Amino acid sequence: MTIAVFVLLLISAVPIALVLALTAMVYIYVSGNSVLFESYPQQLFSAIESYGLLAIPLFMLAGELMNEGGLTRRLIALARILVGGFRGGLAYINLVANMMMAAIIGSAASQIAIMSRAMVPAMEEEGYDTPYSAAITAAGGLLSPIIPPSMLFVLFGVMAQVPIAEMFIAGLLPGLLLGASFFIVIALVGLVQQYPKGQWPSRRQAVHDALWGLPAMLIPVIIIGGILWGIATPTESAALASLAALIMGRFVYGDLRLVQMPQVLKRTAVNAGLVIMLIAAAGVFGWVVIYEQLPQMAAEWIAALTANPFIFLLMVIGALLLVGMVIDGIAALILVVPILMPIAETQFAISPYQFGVVVCLTLVLGLLTPPVGAGLFIASSMTGAPPLKIFRALLPFLLATLVTLVLLAWLPWLTNGLIQR
């Protein structure tokens, strides 16, 4: 009955936080173990009682301030200096700008929304197909869960009880690898479709854009550098990045006005509240899952199928691709980590960092795959392109992501190498 209620609520478009909370309540009622109701509020609170989760609203605030303060526009101009002259130059600019923004925003959905508004109209003006332009922008959103900072990494670190700073470091090489694979896809598609040759900016324009773009680049330097050098925790780095974005947007670029701040803070509070509510509800659901000893039963079943860590990770990727298609990435992460993490560590001796990177990237793929595909619909609503046409244009990027996932599952040093040093 509990499973039936979960599926019924899910297909009825009930918000996922309520689905998880109500399913847990139904389980307690049906099981007859009503004493668990006394612990229900405590479990809701304990799921969000973590200092590390403070980084989530702070990174959201940094992204909002950057967008309103004109830092996004300067980063795009800086990307034009680096790759704008190649054939399909705007496609490369889109990807490089997405990599820069991934080092700041940390949320795939937010990144797709922001970059769709910034890049797709410019690509359309130069003759690029709208679905392809939207597809590149949506694919760039896949970089946000692994190029630090990442809200999924923050959440995984809290749940798996591993240092968030080390999770961020673990995502550096995979993020660069995924970005390189997207560059290859853009190059091949550009040769086939014969997209227009790019144009390098004049020396004077390049100097101007570089001088105005370098202050914006300080934001990812503050975030990643502060963590790598041990100057600040991820939460403190997020706070410093928000402060830096506020100062630059208001006093350096002058695009951020004080009258905009209430709306910026309101959007941040609403979005952060939704995430925190989801974490609390999923925490209760995970508590029920552990109470029913589902991790132990799953471990026995998987151990009977394989003893190879690589095969196990491939099974995880396959299963989570299906899960990510119908359930929000954050909710799915909270559901699967209590079940699969103990199996990965105890049965297969897989590093939590390797496991975390593989799981987070796999789940975010669900943003861009039907039937739910929230990222597809965000890109569609921002650009006007039909979701299915965007999905078809996305297929080469999704294939490149799957190849990257297989490499990450096969070669642990891609995630663990920088940490071990």
Coordinates of C-alpha atoms in Angstrom, one line a residue:
M1 CA 0.0 0.0 0.0
T2 CA 2.9 2.4 0.8
I3 CA 4.4 1.8 -2.7
A4 CA 0.9 2.4 -4.3
V5 CA 0.5 5.6 -2.4
F6 CA 4.0 6.8 -3.5
V7 CA 3.3 6.1 -7.2
L8 CA -0.2 7.5 -7.1
L9 CA 1.0 10.8 -5.5
L10 CA 3.9 11.0 -7.9
I11 CA 1.9 10.6 -11.1
S12 CA -0.7 13.0 -9.7
A13 CA 1.8 15.9 -9.9
V14 CA 1.9 16.4 -6.1
P15 CA 5.1 18.3 -5.1
I16 CA 7.8 15.7 -4.4
A17 CA 8.4 17.0 -0.9
L18 CA 4.8 16.2 0.0
V19 CA 5.0 12.9 -1.8
L20 CA 7.9 11.8 0.4
A21 CA 6.4 13.2 3.7
L22 CA 2.9 11.7 3.1
T23 CA 4.3 8.3 2.0
A24 CA 6.3 8.1 5.2
M25 CA 3.2 8.9 7.2
V26 CA 1.2 6.2 5.4
Y27 CA 3.9 3.6 6.0
I28 CA 3.8 4.4 9.8
Y29 CA 0.0 4.2 9.9
V30 CA -0.2 1.0 7.8
S31 CA 2.6 -0.8 9.8
G32 CA 0.7 -0.1 13.0
N33 CA 3.9 1.2 14.6
S34 CA 2.3 4.4 15.7
V35 CA 5.0 5.2 18.2
L36 CA 7.1 6.3 15.2
F37 CA 4.8 9.3 14.8
E38 CA 6.4 10.7 18.0
S39 CA 9.7 10.8 16.2
Y40 CA 8.4 12.2 13.0
P41 CA 8.9 15.9 13.8
Q42 CA 12.4 15.2 15.2
Q43 CA 13.4 13.4 12.0
L44 CA 12.1 16.3 9.9
F45 CA 14.3 18.7 11.9
S46 CA 17.4 16.4 12.1
A47 CA 17.5 16.0 8.3
I48 CA 18.3 19.8 7.9
E49 CA 20.3 20.2 11.1
S50 CA 23.6 20.5 9.3
Y51 CA 26.0 23.5 9.1
G52 CA 27.0 22.4 5.6
L53 CA 23.5 23.0 4.2
L54 CA 23.9 26.7 4.8
A55 CA 26.1 26.7 1.6
I56 CA 23.0 26.0 -0.5
P57 CA 21.1 29.4 0.0
L58 CA 24.4 31.3 -0.1
F59 CA 25.4 29.8 -3.5
M60 CA 21.9 30.6 -4.8
L61 CA 22.3 34.2 -3.6
A62 CA 25.7 34.5 -5.3
G63 CA 24.2 33.3 -8.6
E64 CA 21.3 35.8 -8.3
L65 CA 23.6 38.7 -7.5
M66 CA 25.9 37.8 -10.4
N67 CA 23.1 37.7 -12.9
E68 CA 21.5 41.0 -11.7
G69 CA 24.9 42.7 -11.3
G70 CA 26.0 42.1 -14.9
L71 CA 28.8 39.7 -14.0
T72 CA 27.3 37.0 -16.3
R73 CA 27.5 39.4 -19.3
R74 CA 31.2 40.1 -18.6
L75 CA 32.0 36.4 -18.3
I76 CA 30.4 35.8 -21.7
A77 CA 32.5 38.6 -23.2
L78 CA 35.6 37.1 -21.6
A79 CA 34.8 33.7 -23.1
R80 CA 34.6 35.3 -26.5
I81 CA 38.2 36.3 -26.2
L82 CA 39.3 32.7 -25.6
V83 CA 37.2 30.8 -28.2
G84 CA 35.2 33.2 -30.2
G85 CA 37.2 32.9 -33.4
F86 CA 36.7 29.2 -34.0
R87 CA 34.1 27.9 -36.4
G88 CA 30.9 27.8 -34.4
G89 CA 32.5 30.3 -32.1
L90 CA 29.3 31.2 -30.3
A91 CA 28.7 27.6 -29.5
Y92 CA 32.2 27.4 -27.8
I93 CA 31.5 30.8 -26.1
N94 CA 28.3 29.3 -24.7
L95 CA 30.1 26.3 -23.3
V96 CA 33.0 28.2 -21.8
A97 CA 30.6 30.7 -20.2
N98 CA 28.7 27.7 -18.8
M99 CA 31.9 26.3 -17.3
M100 CA 32.6 29.7 -15.7
M101 CA 29.0 29.9 -14.4
A102 CA 29.1 26.3 -13.1
A103 CA 32.0 27.4 -10.8
I104 CA 29.6 29.9 -9.2
I105 CA 25.9 28.9 -9.4
G106 CA 26.1 25.2 -8.5
S107 CA 22.5 24.5 -9.7
A108 CA 21.8 23.0 -13.1
A109 CA 18.3 24.3 -13.4
S110 CA 19.3 27.9 -12.4
Q111 CA 22.2 27.8 -14.8
I112 CA 20.1 26.6 -17.7
A113 CA 17.6 29.4 -17.1
I114 CA 20.2 32.1 -16.8
M115 CA 22.3 31.1 -19.8
S116 CA 19.3 30.5 -22.0
R117 CA 18.3 34.1 -21.6
A118 CA 21.9 35.3 -22.1
M119 CA 23.1 33.1 -25.0
V120 CA 20.4 31.7 -27.2
P121 CA 19.1 35.0 -28.7
A122 CA 22.7 35.9 -29.7
M123 CA 23.2 32.5 -31.3
E124 CA 19.9 32.9 -33.2
E125 CA 21.0 36.2 -34.6
E126 CA 24.1 34.6 -36.1
G127 CA 22.1 31.9 -37.8
Y128 CA 22.3 29.0 -35.3
D129 CA 19.4 26.6 -35.1
T130 CA 17.3 27.5 -32.0
P131 CA 16.9 23.9 -30.7
Y132 CA 20.7 23.4 -31.1
S133 CA 21.4 26.6 -29.3
A134 CA 19.1 25.6 -26.5
A135 CA 20.6 22.1 -26.4
I136 CA 24.2 23.5 -25.9
T137 CA 22.9 25.7 -23.1
A138 CA 21.0 22.8 -21.5
A139 CA 24.1 20.5 -21.8
G140 CA 26.2 23.2 -20.1
G141 CA 23.9 22.8 -17.1
L142 CA 25.3 19.3 -16.7
L143 CA 28.6 20.8 -15.7
S144 CA 27.1 22.4 -12.6
P145 CA 26.8 19.2 -10.4
I146 CA 30.5 18.4 -10.8
I147 CA 32.4 21.6 -11.3
P148 CA 32.6 23.1 -7.8
P149 CA 30.6 24.5 -6.1
S150 CA 27.8 22.0 -6.4
M151 CA 24.6 21.9 -4.3
L152 CA 24.4 18.2 -5.0
F153 CA 28.0 17.8 -3.7
V154 CA 27.1 19.8 -0.6
L155 CA 24.1 17.5 0.0
F156 CA 26.0 14.3 -0.7
G157 CA 28.8 15.4 1.6
V158 CA 26.3 16.0 4.5
M159 CA 24.6 12.7 3.9
A160 CA 27.7 10.6 3.4
Q161 CA 29.5 12.4 6.2
V162 CA 32.5 13.2 4.0
P163 CA 34.2 16.7 3.8
I164 CA 32.4 18.9 1.4
A165 CA 35.7 20.6 0.4
E166 CA 37.1 17.3 -0.7
M167 CA 34.0 16.5 -2.7
F168 CA 34.5 19.8 -4.5
I169 CA 38.1 18.8 -5.3
A170 CA 37.0 15.4 -6.5
G171 CA 34.8 17.1 -9.1
L172 CA 37.6 19.2 -10.7
L173 CA 39.0 16.6 -13.1
P174 CA 35.6 15.1 -14.0
G175 CA 34.3 18.6 -14.8
L176 CA 37.2 19.3 -17.1
L177 CA 36.8 15.9 -18.8
L178 CA 33.1 16.4 -19.4
G179 CA 33.8 20.0 -20.7
A180 CA 36.4 18.6 -23.1
S181 CA 34.0 15.9 -24.4
F182 CA 31.4 18.7 -25.1
F183 CA 34.1 20.7 -27.0
I184 CA 34.6 17.6 -29.2
V185 CA 30.9 17.2 -29.8
I186 CA 30.5 20.9 -30.8
A187 CA 33.5 20.6 -33.2
L188 CA 32.1 17.5 -34.9
V189 CA 28.6 19.0 -35.2
G190 CA 30.1 22.3 -36.5
L191 CA 31.9 20.4 -39.2
V192 CA 28.8 18.5 -40.3
Q193 CA 26.4 21.5 -40.1
Q194 CA 28.9 24.0 -41.4
Y195 CA 28.1 26.6 -38.7
P196 CA 29.4 30.1 -39.3
K197 CA 33.0 30.8 -38.7
G198 CA 33.6 32.9 -35.5
Q199 CA 35.3 36.2 -35.4
W200 CA 38.0 37.2 -32.9
P201 CA 37.4 40.5 -31.2
S202 CA 39.8 43.4 -32.1
R203 CA 42.8 43.9 -29.8
R204 CA 41.2 47.0 -28.3
Q205 CA 37.9 45.2 -27.7
A206 CA 39.7 42.1 -26.3
V207 CA 41.7 44.3 -23.8
H208 CA 38.5 46.1 -22.8
D209 CA 36.6 42.8 -22.2
A210 CA 39.5 41.2 -20.4
L211 CA 39.8 44.1 -18.0
W212 CA 36.1 44.1 -17.3
G213 CA 35.8 40.3 -17.2
L214 CA 38.7 39.6 -14.8
P215 CA 36.9 41.1 -11.7
A216 CA 34.0 38.7 -12.4
M217 CA 36.4 35.8 -12.5
L218 CA 37.4 36.6 -9.0
I219 CA 34.1 34.9 -7.8
P220 CA 35.1 31.3 -8.8
V221 CA 38.7 32.0 -7.6
I222 CA 37.3 33.0 -4.2
I223 CA 35.1 29.9 -4.0
I224 CA 37.5 27.3 -5.3
G225 CA 40.8 28.9 -4.2
G226 CA 39.5 29.5 -0.6
I227 CA 38.6 25.8 -0.3
L228 CA 41.7 24.4 -2.0
W229 CA 44.1 26.6 0.1
G230 CA 42.2 25.9 3.3
I231 CA 41.4 29.6 3.9
A232 CA 37.6 29.0 4.2
T233 CA 35.1 26.3 4.4
P234 CA 32.6 25.8 1.5
T235 CA 29.9 27.6 3.4
E236 CA 32.3 30.5 4.2
S237 CA 33.4 30.6 0.6
A238 CA 29.8 30.9 -0.5
A239 CA 29.2 33.8 1.9
L240 CA 32.4 35.5 0.6
A241 CA 31.3 35.0 -3.0
S242 CA 27.9 36.5 -2.3
L243 CA 29.6 39.5 -0.7
A244 CA 32.0 39.9 -3.6
A245 CA 29.2 39.6 -6.2
L246 CA 27.3 42.3 -4.3
I247 CA 30.3 44.7 -4.2
M248 CA 31.2 44.1 -7.9
G249 CA 27.6 44.4 -9.2
R250 CA 27.0 47.6 -7.2
F251 CA 30.3 49.5 -7.1
V252 CA 32.5 48.0 -9.9
Y253 CA 30.0 47.5 -12.7
G254 CA 27.1 49.6 -11.4
D255 CA 24.4 47.3 -12.8
L256 CA 23.0 46.2 -9.5
R257 CA 20.7 48.7 -7.9
L258 CA 19.5 48.6 -4.3
V259 CA 15.8 48.6 -5.4
Q260 CA 16.6 45.1 -7.0
M261 CA 17.7 43.6 -3.7
P262 CA 14.3 42.7 -2.3
Q263 CA 13.5 40.7 -5.3
V264 CA 16.9 39.0 -5.3
L265 CA 16.5 38.1 -1.7
K266 CA 12.9 36.9 -2.2
R267 CA 13.9 34.6 -5.1
T268 CA 16.8 33.2 -3.1
A269 CA 14.6 32.6 0.0
V270 CA 11.8 30.9 -2.0
N271 CA 14.2 28.6 -3.9
A272 CA 16.2 27.8 -0.9
G273 CA 13.1 27.1 1.1
L274 CA 11.9 24.7 -1.5
V275 CA 15.2 22.8 -1.4
I276 CA 15.3 22.7 2.4
M277 CA 11.7 21.5 2.6
L278 CA 12.5 18.7 0.1
I279 CA 15.6 17.7 2.2
A280 CA 13.5 17.5 5.4
A281 CA 10.8 15.4 3.8
A282 CA 13.3 13.1 2.1
G283 CA 15.1 12.7 5.4
V284 CA 11.9 11.3 6.9
F285 CA 11.5 9.0 3.9
G286 CA 15.1 7.8 4.2
W287 CA 14.5 7.1 7.9
V288 CA 11.6 4.8 7.0
V289 CA 13.8 3.1 4.3
I290 CA 16.6 2.4 6.8
Y291 CA 14.1 1.3 9.4
E292 CA 12.8 -1.4 7.0
Q293 CA 16.4 -2.5 6.4
L294 CA 16.2 -2.0 2.6
P295 CA 20.0 -1.2 2.3
Q296 CA 20.8 -4.7 3.8
M297 CA 18.3 -6.4 1.5
A298 CA 19.6 -4.5 -1.6
A299 CA 23.2 -5.4 -0.6
E300 CA 22.5 -9.1 -0.5
W301 CA 20.7 -8.9 -3.8
I302 CA 23.5 -7.0 -5.6
A303 CA 26.3 -9.1 -4.0
A304 CA 24.6 -12.2 -5.6
L305 CA 24.9 -10.5 -9.0
T306 CA 28.5 -9.3 -9.1
A307 CA 31.6 -8.8 -7.0
N308 CA 33.2 -6.3 -9.5
P309 CA 33.2 -2.6 -8.4
F310 CA 33.1 -1.4 -12.0
I311 CA 30.1 -3.6 -12.9
F312 CA 28.4 -2.4 -9.7
L313 CA 28.9 1.2 -10.7
L314 CA 27.5 0.5 -14.2
M315 CA 24.4 -1.0 -12.5
V316 CA 24.1 2.1 -10.4
I317 CA 24.4 4.3 -13.4
G318 CA 21.7 2.3 -15.3
A319 CA 19.3 2.3 -12.3
L320 CA 19.8 6.0 -11.5
L321 CA 19.2 7.0 -15.1
L322 CA 15.7 5.6 -14.7
V323 CA 15.2 7.1 -11.3
G324 CA 16.4 10.6 -12.5
M325 CA 13.9 10.5 -15.3
V326 CA 10.9 10.7 -12.9
I327 CA 12.3 12.1 -9.6
D328 CA 14.0 15.4 -8.9
G329 CA 17.8 15.1 -8.5
I330 CA 17.9 16.3 -4.9
A331 CA 15.1 14.0 -3.8
A332 CA 16.6 11.1 -5.7
L333 CA 20.0 11.7 -4.1
I334 CA 18.5 11.7 -0.6
L335 CA 16.6 8.5 -1.4
V336 CA 19.4 6.4 -2.9
V337 CA 22.4 7.4 -0.8
P338 CA 21.2 5.7 2.4
I339 CA 20.6 2.5 0.4
L340 CA 23.6 2.4 -2.0
M341 CA 26.4 4.2 -0.1
P342 CA 26.9 1.5 2.5
I343 CA 26.9 -1.2 -0.2
A344 CA 29.5 0.7 -2.3
E345 CA 31.8 1.2 0.7
T346 CA 31.5 -2.1 2.5
Q347 CA 30.8 -4.6 -0.3
F348 CA 33.0 -3.1 -3.1
A349 CA 35.5 -0.7 -1.3
I350 CA 34.5 2.2 -3.6
S351 CA 35.7 5.6 -2.5
P352 CA 32.8 7.9 -1.4
Y353 CA 34.2 10.6 -3.7
Q354 CA 34.1 8.4 -6.8
F355 CA 30.7 7.2 -5.8
G356 CA 29.4 10.7 -5.1
V357 CA 30.6 12.2 -8.4
V358 CA 29.1 9.3 -10.4
V359 CA 25.8 9.4 -8.6
C360 CA 25.4 13.2 -8.8
L361 CA 26.2 13.4 -12.5
T362 CA 23.9 10.5 -13.4
L363 CA 21.0 12.0 -11.5
V364 CA 21.3 15.4 -13.2
L365 CA 21.0 13.7 -16.6
G366 CA 17.4 13.2 -15.6
L367 CA 16.9 17.0 -15.9
L368 CA 17.4 16.6 -19.7
T369 CA 15.6 13.3 -20.3
P370 CA 11.9 12.6 -20.8
P371 CA 9.3 12.1 -19.4
V372 CA 9.9 14.7 -16.7
G373 CA 13.0 16.5 -18.0
A374 CA 12.6 19.8 -16.1
G375 CA 15.8 21.2 -17.7
L376 CA 14.3 20.6 -21.2
F377 CA 11.1 22.5 -20.3
I378 CA 13.1 25.3 -18.7
A379 CA 15.2 25.6 -21.9
S380 CA 12.0 25.4 -24.0
S381 CA 10.2 28.1 -22.0
M382 CA 13.2 30.4 -22.3
T383 CA 13.8 29.9 -26.0
G384 CA 10.4 28.9 -27.5
A385 CA 11.9 25.7 -29.0
P386 CA 9.9 22.5 -28.7
P387 CA 11.3 20.2 -25.9
L388 CA 11.5 17.2 -28.2
K389 CA 13.6 19.1 -30.8
I390 CA 15.9 20.2 -28.0
F391 CA 16.2 16.6 -26.8
R392 CA 17.1 15.4 -30.3
A393 CA 19.8 18.1 -30.5
L394 CA 21.0 17.1 -27.0
L395 CA 21.6 13.4 -27.9
P396 CA 25.3 13.8 -28.8
F397 CA 25.9 15.6 -25.5
L398 CA 24.0 13.0 -23.6
L399 CA 26.1 10.3 -25.3
A400 CA 29.3 12.1 -24.4
T401 CA 28.1 12.4 -20.8
L402 CA 27.5 8.6 -20.7
V403 CA 31.0 7.9 -22.0
T404 CA 32.4 10.2 -19.3
L405 CA 30.4 8.4 -16.6
V406 CA 31.8 5.0 -17.8
L407 CA 35.3 6.5 -17.6
L408 CA 34.6 7.8 -14.1
A409 CA 33.4 4.4 -13.0
W410 CA 36.3 2.6 -14.6
L411 CA 39.2 5.0 -13.5
P412 CA 38.9 5.9 -9.8
W413 CA 41.9 8.2 -10.0
L414 CA 39.9 10.7 -12.0
T415 CA 38.0 11.5 -8.8
N416 CA 40.4 10.5 -6.1
G417 CA 43.7 11.6 -7.7
L418 CA 43.8 15.2 -6.5
I419 CA 42.5 14.3 -3.0
Q420 CA 45.2 11.7 -2.5
R421 CA 47.9 14.3 -3.3

